[in-house]
Amino acid sequence: MAKYTGIVTRIAALVLVSGLVLASPTQAQASGEVDQQLKALLMETVARSSSFGDRFDAEVWLVDMSARMRPYLPEEQERLEFLRLVHQASSRAGLKPDLVLALIHAESLFDRYALSNAGAQGVMQVMPFWKHELGRPEDNLIDLATNLRYGCTILKYYLDREKGNLRRGLARYNGSLGSQRYPDRVIDYWYSYWYVNE
C-alpha cells in the first residue's frame, strides 16, 4: 500500500509540475492557465540541481516541498533556490533533505539571518567557533550554501557518532544531550510538515 501511495504521489506531483497554475488550483483548472514564468523557473532550478537522481525526482520533490514551504518563504524564486541548496547540501552529507528542513524549521524558521543569544548563525544555527576550528575565519555563516554545508556536515557527524540514533544525534547537534525537548520538536516538525515517504 505504501508503495502504491508513493506512486500516486509522484504521478500527482508530475501532473502539478506539467500544469503549474497561477492562483488557486481550482481557478487555474477552470481556466486552464499555466504560469509560464513559474514553470520556466522550476525547470531552471531542476537543471541546476545535480543532487537528484533524475529530472522527474527533482521536479516532484521541488514542487512538493515548495508548496509546503510557501508560508515561510513566500517568494517563489527564493524558495526554489533555498530548496535546491538544501537538497544539495543534505545529499552530499548523506542526510535526508526532509529531515534537514525539519531541523531548519526548529532552528531558525527558515530565517537565513537568524542569530541566537548564544551567537549561532543562519538557518542551521551554526556556531562561529567552527570557522576558526577549521582555519576558515573568512567563511560567512549567513551565506545559505556555507551555512547548509557546515550544518549538514555537523549533523551527519553527530548522527554517525550516535550510531544513527536520531534523538541523540539531534540533541548533540543542539548541545542538549540528555534532554528530549529539542529532538522531539525536530521530529514533530519532520513528521508533521516535511516527511517524505520514499
Coordinates of N, CA, C and O in Angstrom, one line a residue:
M1 N 0.8 -1.2 0.0 CA 0.0 0.0 0.0 C 0.9 1.3 0.0 O 0.6 2.2 -0.7
A2 N 2.0 1.3 0.8 CA 2.8 2.4 0.9 C 3.5 2.7 -0.5 O 3.6 3.9 -0.9
K3 N 3.9 1.7 -1.2 CA 4.5 1.8 -2.5 C 3.5 2.4 -3.5 O 3.8 3.3 -4.2
Y4 N 2.2 2.0 -3.4 CA 1.1 2.5 -4.2 C 0.9 4.0 -4.0 O 0.8 4.8 -4.9
T5 N 0.9 4.3 -2.7 CA 0.7 5.7 -2.3 C 1.8 6.6 -2.8 O 1.6 7.7 -3.3
G6 N 3.1 6.1 -2.8 CA 4.2 6.8 -3.3 C 4.1 7.0 -4.8 O 4.4 8.1 -5.3
I7 N 3.6 6.0 -5.5 CA 3.5 6.2 -7.0 C 2.4 7.2 -7.3 O 2.6 8.0 -8.1
V8 N 1.3 7.1 -6.6 CA 0.2 8.1 -6.8 C 0.7 9.5 -6.5 O 0.4 10.4 -7.2
T9 N 1.5 9.7 -5.4 CA 2.0 11.0 -5.1 C 2.9 11.5 -6.2 O 2.8 12.7 -6.6
R10 N 3.8 10.6 -6.7 CA 4.7 11.0 -7.8 C 3.9 11.4 -9.1 O 4.2 12.4 -9.7
I11 N 2.9 10.7 -9.4 CA 2.1 11.0 -10.6 C 1.4 12.3 -10.4 O 1.3 13.2 -11.3
A12 N 0.8 12.5 -9.2 CA 0.1 13.7 -8.9 C 1.0 14.9 -9.0 O 0.7 16.0 -9.5
A13 N 2.2 14.8 -8.5 CA 3.2 15.8 -8.5 C 3.6 16.1 -9.9 O 3.8 17.3 -10.3
L14 N 3.8 15.1 -10.7 CA 4.2 15.3 -12.1 C 3.1 16.1 -12.9 O 3.3 17.0 -13.6
V15 N 1.8 15.7 -12.6 CA 0.7 16.5 -13.2 C 0.8 17.9 -12.8 O 0.6 18.8 -13.6
L16 N 1.1 18.1 -11.5 CA 1.2 19.5 -11.0 C 2.3 20.2 -11.6 O 2.2 21.4 -12.0
V17 N 3.5 19.6 -11.8 CA 4.6 20.2 -12.5 C 4.3 20.6 -13.9 O 4.6 21.7 -14.3
S18 N 3.6 19.7 -14.6 CA 3.4 20.0 -16.0 C 2.3 21.0 -16.2 O 2.1 21.6 -17.3
G19 N 1.5 21.3 -15.1 CA 0.5 22.3 -15.2 C 0.5 23.3 -14.1 O -0.5 23.5 -13.5
L20 N 1.7 23.9 -13.8 CA 1.8 24.8 -12.8 C 0.8 26.0 -13.0 O 0.7 26.5 -14.1
V21 N 0.1 26.4 -12.0 CA -1.0 27.2 -12.1 C -0.8 28.6 -11.5 O 0.1 28.8 -10.7
L22 N -1.6 29.5 -11.9 CA -1.5 30.9 -11.5 C -1.9 31.1 -10.0 O -1.1 31.2 -9.1
A23 N -3.1 31.2 -9.7 CA -3.6 31.5 -8.4 C -3.9 30.2 -7.6 O -3.1 29.4 -7.2
S24 N -5.2 30.0 -7.4 CA -5.6 28.8 -6.7 C -5.8 27.6 -7.7 O -6.1 27.9 -8.9
P25 N -5.6 26.4 -7.3 CA -5.7 25.3 -8.2 C -7.1 25.2 -8.9 O -7.2 24.9 -10.1
T26 N -8.2 25.5 -8.1 CA -9.5 25.5 -8.7 C -9.7 26.5 -9.8 O -10.2 26.3 -10.8
Q27 N -9.2 27.7 -9.6 CA -9.2 28.8 -10.5 C -8.5 28.4 -11.8 O -9.0 28.6 -12.9
A28 N -7.3 27.9 -11.6 CA -6.5 27.5 -12.8 C -7.0 26.4 -13.5 O -7.0 26.3 -14.8
Q29 N -7.6 25.4 -12.8 CA -8.2 24.2 -13.5 C -9.4 24.7 -14.4 O -9.6 24.2 -15.5
A30 N -10.1 25.6 -13.8 CA -11.3 26.1 -14.6 C -10.8 26.9 -15.8 O -11.4 26.8 -16.9
S31 N -9.8 27.7 -15.7 CA -9.3 28.5 -16.9 C -8.3 27.8 -17.7 O -8.1 28.2 -18.9
G32 N -7.6 26.7 -17.2 CA -6.6 26.0 -17.9 C -5.3 26.8 -18.1 O -4.5 26.4 -18.8
E33 N -5.1 27.9 -17.3 CA -4.0 28.7 -17.4 C -2.8 28.0 -16.7 O -2.9 27.4 -15.7
V34 N -1.6 28.2 -17.3 CA -0.4 27.7 -16.7 C 0.5 29.0 -16.5 O 0.7 29.8 -17.4
D35 N 1.2 29.0 -15.3 CA 2.1 30.1 -15.1 C 3.4 29.8 -15.7 O 4.2 29.1 -15.2
Q36 N 3.6 30.3 -16.9 CA 4.8 30.0 -17.7 C 6.1 30.5 -17.0 O 7.1 29.8 -17.1
Q37 N 6.0 31.6 -16.4 CA 7.2 32.1 -15.7 C 7.6 31.2 -14.5 O 8.8 30.8 -14.4
L38 N 6.7 30.7 -13.8 CA 6.9 29.7 -12.7 C 7.5 28.4 -13.3 O 8.4 27.8 -12.8
K39 N 6.9 28.0 -14.3 CA 7.3 26.7 -15.0 C 8.7 26.9 -15.4 O 9.6 26.0 -15.2
A40 N 9.1 28.0 -16.0 CA 10.5 28.2 -16.5 C 11.4 28.2 -15.3 O 12.5 27.7 -15.4
L41 N 11.0 28.9 -14.2 CA 11.9 29.0 -13.0 C 12.1 27.6 -12.5 O 13.2 27.3 -12.1
L42 N 11.1 26.8 -12.4 CA 11.2 25.4 -11.9 C 12.1 24.6 -12.8 O 13.0 23.9 -12.3
M43 N 12.0 24.7 -14.1 CA 12.8 24.0 -15.0 C 14.3 24.4 -14.9 O 15.2 23.5 -14.9
E44 N 14.5 25.7 -14.7 CA 15.9 26.2 -14.5 C 16.5 25.6 -13.2 O 17.6 25.2 -13.1
T45 N 15.7 25.6 -12.1 CA 16.1 25.1 -10.8 C 16.5 23.6 -11.0 O 17.5 23.1 -10.4
V46 N 15.6 22.8 -11.6 CA 15.8 21.4 -11.8 C 17.1 21.2 -12.6 O 17.9 20.3 -12.3
A47 N 17.3 22.0 -13.7 CA 18.5 21.8 -14.5 C 19.8 22.1 -13.7 O 20.8 21.5 -14.0
R48 N 19.8 23.0 -12.7 CA 20.9 23.3 -11.9 C 21.1 22.4 -10.7 O 22.1 22.5 -10.0
S49 N 20.2 21.4 -10.5 CA 20.2 20.5 -9.4 C 21.0 19.3 -9.7 O 20.4 18.4 -10.4
S50 N 22.2 19.1 -9.2 CA 23.0 18.0 -9.5 C 22.8 16.9 -8.5 O 23.3 15.8 -8.6
S51 N 22.0 17.1 -7.4 CA 21.9 16.2 -6.3 C 20.8 15.2 -6.5 O 20.6 14.3 -5.7
F52 N 20.0 15.4 -7.5 CA 18.8 14.5 -7.7 C 19.2 13.3 -8.6 O 20.0 13.5 -9.5
G53 N 18.6 12.2 -8.4 CA 18.8 11.0 -9.3 C 18.4 11.2 -10.7 O 19.1 10.9 -11.6
D54 N 17.3 11.9 -10.9 CA 16.8 12.2 -12.2 C 15.9 13.4 -12.2 O 15.5 13.9 -11.2
R55 N 15.6 13.9 -13.4 CA 14.8 15.1 -13.5 C 13.4 15.0 -12.9 O 12.9 15.9 -12.3
F56 N 12.8 13.8 -13.1 CA 11.5 13.6 -12.6 C 11.5 13.7 -11.0 O 10.6 14.4 -10.5
D57 N 12.4 13.1 -10.4 CA 12.5 13.2 -8.9 C 12.7 14.6 -8.5 O 12.2 15.1 -7.5
A58 N 13.5 15.4 -9.2 CA 13.8 16.8 -8.9 C 12.5 17.6 -9.0 O 12.2 18.3 -8.1
E59 N 11.8 17.4 -10.1 CA 10.5 18.1 -10.2 C 9.5 17.8 -9.2 O 8.9 18.7 -8.6
V60 N 9.3 16.5 -8.9 CA 8.4 16.1 -7.9 C 8.8 16.7 -6.5 O 7.9 17.3 -5.8
W61 N 10.0 16.5 -6.1 CA 10.4 17.0 -4.8 C 10.3 18.5 -4.7 O 9.8 19.0 -3.7
L62 N 10.8 19.2 -5.7 CA 10.8 20.7 -5.6 C 9.3 21.2 -5.6 O 9.0 22.1 -4.8
V63 N 8.4 20.7 -6.4 CA 7.0 21.1 -6.3 C 6.4 20.8 -5.0 O 5.7 21.7 -4.4
D64 N 6.6 19.6 -4.5 CA 6.0 19.2 -3.2 C 6.5 20.1 -2.1 O 5.8 20.7 -1.3
M65 N 7.9 20.2 -2.0 CA 8.4 21.0 -0.9 C 8.1 22.5 -1.0 O 8.0 23.2 0.0
S66 N 8.1 23.0 -2.2 CA 7.8 24.4 -2.5 C 6.4 24.7 -1.9 O 6.2 25.8 -1.3
A67 N 5.5 23.9 -2.2 CA 4.1 24.1 -1.7 C 4.1 24.1 -0.2 O 3.4 24.9 0.5
R68 N 4.8 23.2 0.4 CA 4.9 23.1 1.9 C 5.6 24.3 2.5 O 5.2 24.7 3.6
M69 N 6.5 24.9 1.8 CA 7.4 25.9 2.3 C 6.8 27.3 2.1 O 7.2 28.3 2.7
R70 N 5.8 27.4 1.2 CA 5.2 28.7 0.8 C 4.9 29.6 2.0 O 5.2 30.8 2.0
P71 N 4.3 29.1 3.2 CA 4.1 30.0 4.3 C 5.3 30.7 4.9 O 5.2 31.7 5.5
Y72 N 6.4 30.0 4.7 CA 7.7 30.5 5.4 C 8.5 31.4 4.4 O 9.2 32.3 4.9
L73 N 8.6 31.0 3.2 CA 9.3 31.8 2.2 C 8.3 32.0 1.0 O 8.2 31.2 0.1
P74 N 7.6 33.2 1.0 CA 6.5 33.4 0.0 C 7.0 33.6 -1.4 O 6.3 33.4 -2.3
E75 N 8.3 34.1 -1.5 CA 8.8 34.5 -2.9 C 9.3 33.2 -3.6 O 10.2 32.5 -3.1
E76 N 8.7 32.9 -4.7 CA 8.9 31.6 -5.4 C 10.4 31.4 -5.8 O 10.9 30.3 -5.5
Q77 N 11.0 32.3 -6.3 CA 12.4 32.1 -6.8 C 13.3 31.8 -5.6 O 14.2 30.9 -5.6
E78 N 13.2 32.6 -4.5 CA 14.0 32.4 -3.3 C 13.7 31.0 -2.7 O 14.6 30.3 -2.3
R79 N 12.4 30.6 -2.7 CA 12.1 29.3 -2.2 C 12.7 28.2 -2.9 O 13.2 27.2 -2.4
L80 N 12.6 28.2 -4.3 CA 13.2 27.1 -5.1 C 14.7 27.1 -5.0 O 15.3 26.0 -4.9
E81 N 15.3 28.2 -4.9 CA 16.8 28.2 -4.7 C 17.2 27.7 -3.4 O 18.1 26.9 -3.2
F82 N 16.4 28.0 -2.3 CA 16.6 27.5 -1.0 C 16.5 26.0 -1.0 O 17.4 25.3 -0.5
L83 N 15.5 25.5 -1.6 CA 15.2 24.0 -1.6 C 16.3 23.3 -2.4 O 16.8 22.2 -2.0
R84 N 16.8 23.9 -3.5 CA 17.8 23.3 -4.3 C 19.1 23.2 -3.4 O 19.8 22.1 -3.4
L85 N 19.4 24.2 -2.7 CA 20.6 24.2 -1.9 C 20.5 23.2 -0.7 O 21.5 22.6 -0.3
V86 N 19.3 23.2 -0.1 CA 19.1 22.2 1.0 C 19.3 20.8 0.5 O 20.0 20.0 1.1
H87 N 18.7 20.5 -0.7 CA 18.8 19.1 -1.2 C 20.2 18.8 -1.5 O 20.7 17.7 -1.2
Q88 N 21.0 19.7 -2.1 CA 22.4 19.5 -2.5 C 23.2 19.3 -1.3 O 24.0 18.3 -1.2
A89 N 23.1 20.1 -0.2 CA 24.0 20.0 0.9 C 23.6 18.7 1.7 O 24.5 18.0 2.2
S90 N 22.3 18.5 1.9 CA 22.0 17.3 2.7 C 22.3 16.0 1.9 O 22.8 15.0 2.5
S91 N 22.2 16.0 0.6 CA 22.6 14.8 -0.2 C 24.1 14.5 -0.1 O 24.5 13.4 0.1
R92 N 24.8 15.6 -0.2 CA 26.3 15.5 -0.1 C 26.7 14.9 1.3 O 27.7 14.1 1.4
A93 N 26.0 15.3 2.3 CA 26.3 14.8 3.7 C 25.7 13.5 4.0 O 26.0 12.9 5.0
G94 N 24.9 12.9 3.1 CA 24.2 11.7 3.3 C 23.0 11.7 4.3 O 22.8 10.8 5.0
L95 N 22.4 12.9 4.2 CA 21.2 13.1 5.1 C 19.9 13.2 4.2 O 20.0 13.5 3.1
K96 N 18.8 12.9 4.8 CA 17.5 13.1 4.2 C 17.2 14.6 4.1 O 17.2 15.2 5.2
P97 N 16.9 15.1 2.9 CA 16.6 16.6 2.9 C 15.4 17.0 3.7 O 15.4 18.1 4.2
D98 N 14.4 16.1 3.8 CA 13.3 16.5 4.6 C 13.6 16.6 6.1 O 13.0 17.4 6.8
L99 N 14.5 15.8 6.6 CA 15.0 15.9 8.0 C 15.7 17.2 8.2 O 15.5 17.9 9.2
V100 N 16.5 17.6 7.2 CA 17.2 18.9 7.3 C 16.2 20.0 7.3 O 16.4 21.0 8.1
L101 N 15.2 20.0 6.5 CA 14.2 21.0 6.5 C 13.5 21.1 7.9 O 13.2 22.2 8.4
A102 N 13.2 19.9 8.5 CA 12.6 19.9 9.8 C 13.6 20.6 10.9 O 13.1 21.4 11.7
L103 N 14.9 20.3 10.8 CA 15.8 20.9 11.7 C 15.9 22.4 11.5 O 15.9 23.2 12.4
I104 N 15.9 22.9 10.2 CA 15.9 24.3 9.9 C 14.6 24.9 10.5 O 14.7 26.1 11.0
H105 N 13.5 24.3 10.3 CA 12.2 24.8 10.8 C 12.4 25.0 12.3 O 11.9 26.1 12.8
A106 N 12.9 24.1 13.1 CA 13.1 24.2 14.5 C 14.1 25.3 14.9 O 14.0 26.0 15.8
E107 N 15.2 25.3 14.1 CA 16.4 26.2 14.5 C 16.1 27.6 14.2 O 16.4 28.5 15.0
S108 N 15.6 27.9 13.0 CA 15.6 29.3 12.6 C 14.3 29.8 11.9 O 14.1 30.9 11.5
L109 N 13.3 28.9 11.7 CA 12.1 29.1 10.9 C 12.4 29.7 9.6 O 11.8 30.6 9.1
F110 N 13.5 29.2 9.0 CA 13.9 29.5 7.6 C 14.5 30.9 7.4 O 14.5 31.4 6.3
D111 N 14.9 31.5 8.5 CA 15.5 32.9 8.5 C 17.0 32.8 8.3 O 17.7 32.4 9.3
R112 N 17.5 33.1 7.2 CA 18.9 33.0 6.9 C 19.7 34.0 7.7 O 20.9 33.8 7.9
Y113 N 19.1 35.0 8.3 CA 19.8 36.0 9.1 C 19.6 35.7 10.6 O 20.0 36.5 11.4
A114 N 19.1 34.6 11.0 CA 18.8 34.3 12.4 C 20.1 34.3 13.2 O 21.2 33.8 12.7
L115 N 20.0 34.8 14.4 CA 21.2 34.9 15.3 C 20.7 34.6 16.7 O 19.8 35.3 17.2
S116 N 21.2 33.6 17.3 CA 20.7 33.2 18.6 C 21.4 34.0 19.7 O 22.4 34.6 19.4
N117 N 20.9 33.9 20.9 CA 21.6 34.6 22.1 C 23.0 34.0 22.3 O 23.8 34.7 22.8
A118 N 23.2 32.7 21.9 CA 24.5 32.1 22.1 C 25.4 32.4 21.0 O 26.6 32.1 21.0
G119 N 24.9 33.1 19.9 CA 25.8 33.5 18.8 C 25.7 32.6 17.6 O 26.4 32.8 16.6
A120 N 24.9 31.6 17.6 CA 24.7 30.7 16.5 C 24.1 31.5 15.3 O 23.2 32.4 15.6
Q121 N 24.5 31.2 14.1 CA 24.1 32.0 12.9 C 23.4 31.2 11.8 O 23.7 30.0 11.6
G122 N 22.5 31.8 11.1 CA 22.0 31.3 9.9 C 20.9 30.3 10.1 O 20.4 30.0 11.2
V123 N 20.4 29.7 9.0 CA 19.3 28.8 9.0 C 19.5 27.5 9.9 O 18.6 27.0 10.5
M124 N 20.7 27.0 9.9 CA 21.0 25.8 10.7 C 21.7 26.2 12.0 O 22.1 25.3 12.8
Q125 N 21.7 27.5 12.4 CA 22.3 28.0 13.6 C 23.6 27.4 14.0 O 23.8 26.7 15.0
V126 N 24.6 27.6 13.1 CA 25.9 27.1 13.3 C 26.7 28.1 14.2 O 26.7 29.3 14.0
M127 N 27.5 27.5 15.1 CA 28.3 28.4 16.0 C 29.5 28.8 15.3 O 30.2 28.0 14.6
P128 N 29.9 30.1 15.4 CA 31.0 30.7 14.6 C 32.4 30.1 15.0 O 33.3 30.1 14.2
F129 N 32.5 29.4 16.2 CA 33.8 28.9 16.5 C 34.2 27.8 15.5 O 35.4 27.5 15.4
W130 N 33.3 27.2 14.8 CA 33.6 26.2 13.8 C 34.5 26.8 12.7 O 35.4 26.1 12.2
K131 N 34.3 28.0 12.4 CA 35.1 28.6 11.3 C 36.6 28.7 11.7 O 37.5 28.4 10.9
H132 N 36.8 29.0 13.0 CA 38.2 29.1 13.5 C 38.8 27.8 13.7 O 40.0 27.6 13.4
E133 N 38.0 26.8 14.1 CA 38.5 25.4 14.3 C 39.0 24.9 13.0 O 39.9 24.1 12.9
L134 N 38.3 25.3 11.9 CA 38.6 24.8 10.5 C 39.7 25.7 9.8 O 40.1 25.4 8.7
G135 N 40.1 26.7 10.5 CA 41.0 27.7 9.9 C 40.4 28.4 8.7 O 41.1 28.8 7.8
R136 N 39.1 28.7 8.8 CA 38.4 29.4 7.7 C 37.7 30.6 8.3 O 36.4 30.7 8.2
P137 N 38.3 31.5 9.0 CA 37.6 32.6 9.6 C 36.9 33.5 8.6 O 36.0 34.3 9.0
E138 N 37.2 33.5 7.4 CA 36.5 34.3 6.4 C 35.2 33.8 5.9 O 34.4 34.5 5.3
D139 N 34.9 32.5 6.3 CA 33.6 31.9 5.9 C 32.4 32.7 6.4 O 32.5 33.1 7.6
N140 N 31.4 32.9 5.6 CA 30.2 33.7 6.1 C 29.1 32.7 6.4 O 28.5 32.2 5.5
L141 N 28.8 32.6 7.6 CA 27.7 31.7 8.0 C 26.3 32.1 7.7 O 25.3 31.4 7.8
I142 N 26.2 33.4 7.3 CA 24.9 33.9 6.8 C 24.6 33.5 5.4 O 23.5 33.3 4.9
D143 N 25.7 33.2 4.6 CA 25.6 32.7 3.3 C 24.9 31.3 3.4 O 25.3 30.4 4.1
L144 N 23.8 31.2 2.6 CA 23.0 30.0 2.7 C 23.8 28.7 2.4 O 23.7 27.7 3.1
A145 N 24.5 28.7 1.3 CA 25.2 27.5 0.9 C 26.3 27.1 2.0 O 26.4 26.0 2.3
T146 N 27.0 28.1 2.5 CA 28.0 27.9 3.5 C 27.4 27.3 4.8 O 27.8 26.4 5.4
N147 N 26.3 28.0 5.2 CA 25.6 27.5 6.4 C 25.1 26.1 6.3 O 25.2 25.3 7.2
L148 N 24.5 25.8 5.2 CA 24.0 24.4 5.0 C 25.1 23.4 4.9 O 25.0 22.3 5.5
R149 N 26.2 23.8 4.3 CA 27.4 22.8 4.2 C 27.9 22.5 5.6 O 28.1 21.4 6.0
Y150 N 28.1 23.6 6.4 CA 28.5 23.4 7.8 C 27.5 22.6 8.6 O 27.8 21.6 9.2
G151 N 26.2 23.0 8.6 CA 25.2 22.4 9.4 C 25.0 21.0 9.1 O 24.9 20.1 10.0
C152 N 24.9 20.7 7.8 CA 24.7 19.3 7.4 C 25.9 18.4 7.8 O 25.7 17.2 8.2
T153 N 27.1 18.9 7.6 CA 28.3 18.1 8.0 C 28.3 17.8 9.5 O 28.6 16.7 9.9
I154 N 27.9 18.8 10.3 CA 27.9 18.7 11.7 C 26.8 17.7 12.1 O 27.1 16.8 12.9
L155 N 25.6 17.8 11.6 CA 24.6 16.9 11.9 C 24.9 15.5 11.5 O 24.7 14.6 12.3
K156 N 25.5 15.3 10.4 CA 25.8 13.9 9.9 C 26.9 13.3 10.9 O 26.8 12.2 11.3
Y157 N 27.8 14.2 11.3 CA 28.9 13.7 12.2 C 28.2 13.2 13.5 O 28.5 12.1 14.0
Y158 N 27.3 14.0 14.1 CA 26.7 13.6 15.4 C 25.8 12.4 15.2 O 25.7 11.6 16.1
L159 N 25.1 12.3 14.1 CA 24.3 11.1 13.9 C 25.1 9.8 13.8 O 24.8 8.8 14.3
D160 N 26.3 10.0 13.1 CA 27.2 8.8 13.0 C 27.8 8.5 14.3 O 27.9 7.3 14.7
R161 N 28.2 9.5 15.1 CA 28.7 9.3 16.4 C 27.8 8.6 17.3 O 28.2 7.8 18.1
E162 N 26.5 8.8 17.1 CA 25.5 8.2 17.9 C 24.9 6.9 17.2 O 23.8 6.5 17.6
K163 N 25.7 6.4 16.2 CA 25.3 5.2 15.5 C 23.9 5.2 15.0 O 23.2 4.2 15.0
G164 N 23.5 6.4 14.4 CA 22.2 6.5 13.8 C 21.0 6.8 14.7 O 19.9 7.0 14.3
N165 N 21.3 6.9 16.0 CA 20.2 7.3 17.0 C 19.8 8.7 16.7 O 20.6 9.7 17.1
L166 N 18.7 8.9 16.1 CA 18.2 10.2 15.7 C 18.1 11.2 16.9 O 18.5 12.3 16.8
R167 N 17.5 10.7 17.9 CA 17.2 11.6 19.1 C 18.6 12.1 19.7 O 18.7 13.3 20.0
R168 N 19.5 11.2 19.9 CA 20.8 11.6 20.5 C 21.6 12.4 19.5 O 22.2 13.4 19.9
G169 N 21.5 12.1 18.2 CA 22.2 12.9 17.2 C 21.7 14.3 17.2 O 22.5 15.3 17.1
L170 N 20.4 14.5 17.2 CA 19.8 15.8 17.2 C 20.1 16.6 18.5 O 20.4 17.8 18.5
A171 N 20.1 15.9 19.6 CA 20.4 16.5 20.9 C 21.8 17.0 20.9 O 22.1 18.1 21.4
R172 N 22.8 16.2 20.4 CA 24.2 16.6 20.3 C 24.3 17.9 19.4 O 25.0 18.8 19.7
Y173 N 23.6 17.9 18.3 CA 23.6 19.0 17.3 C 23.2 20.3 18.1 O 23.8 21.3 17.9
N174 N 22.2 20.2 18.9 CA 21.7 21.3 19.6 C 22.4 21.6 20.9 O 22.2 22.6 21.5
G175 N 23.3 20.7 21.3 CA 24.0 20.9 22.6 C 23.2 20.6 23.8 O 23.4 21.2 24.8
S176 N 22.2 19.8 23.6 CA 21.2 19.5 24.7 C 21.1 18.0 25.0 O 20.1 17.5 25.3
L177 N 22.2 17.3 24.9 CA 22.2 15.8 25.1 C 21.7 15.5 26.5 O 22.1 16.2 27.5
G178 N 20.8 14.6 26.6 CA 20.1 14.3 27.9 C 18.7 14.8 28.0 O 17.9 14.4 28.8
S179 N 18.4 15.8 27.1 CA 17.1 16.4 27.1 C 16.4 15.9 25.8 O 17.0 15.8 24.8
Q180 N 15.1 15.6 25.9 CA 14.3 15.2 24.7 C 13.6 16.3 24.1 O 13.0 16.1 23.0
R181 N 13.6 17.5 24.7 CA 12.8 18.6 24.2 C 13.1 19.0 22.7 O 12.2 19.1 21.9
Y182 N 14.4 19.2 22.4 CA 14.8 19.6 21.1 C 14.6 18.5 20.1 O 14.0 18.7 19.0
P183 N 15.1 17.3 20.3 CA 14.8 16.2 19.4 C 13.3 16.0 19.1 O 12.9 15.8 18.0
D184 N 12.5 16.1 20.2 CA 11.0 15.9 20.0 C 10.5 17.0 19.0 O 9.6 16.7 18.2
R185 N 11.0 18.2 19.2 CA 10.5 19.3 18.4 C 10.9 19.1 16.9 O 10.0 19.2 16.0
V186 N 12.1 18.7 16.6 CA 12.5 18.5 15.3 C 11.8 17.3 14.6 O 11.3 17.4 13.5
I187 N 11.7 16.2 15.4 CA 11.0 15.1 14.9 C 9.5 15.4 14.7 O 8.9 14.9 13.7
D188 N 8.9 16.2 15.5 CA 7.5 16.6 15.3 C 7.4 17.4 14.0 O 6.4 17.1 13.2
Y189 N 8.2 18.3 13.8 CA 8.2 19.1 12.5 C 8.4 18.2 11.3 O 7.8 18.3 10.3
W190 N 9.3 17.2 11.5 CA 9.6 16.3 10.4 C 8.4 15.6 10.0 O 8.0 15.5 8.8
Y191 N 7.7 14.9 10.9 CA 6.6 14.1 10.6 C 5.3 14.9 10.3 O 4.4 14.4 9.6
S192 N 5.2 16.1 10.9 CA 4.0 16.9 10.7 C 4.0 17.7 9.4 O 3.0 18.0 8.8
Y193 N 5.3 18.1 9.0 CA 5.4 19.1 7.8 C 6.2 18.5 6.7 O 5.9 18.8 5.5
W194 N 7.3 17.9 6.9 CA 8.3 17.7 5.9 C 8.6 16.3 5.5 O 9.2 16.0 4.5
Y195 N 8.1 15.3 6.2 CA 8.4 13.9 5.9 C 8.0 13.5 4.5 O 6.9 13.8 4.1
V196 N 8.9 12.8 3.8 CA 8.6 12.2 2.5 C 8.7 10.7 2.6 O 9.8 10.2 3.0
N197 N 7.7 10.0 2.3 CA 7.7 8.6 2.3 C 8.2 8.1 1.0 O 7.6 8.2 0.0
E198 N 9.4 7.5 1.0 CA 10.1 7.0 -0.2 C 9.8 5.6 -0.5 O 9.7 4.7 0.2

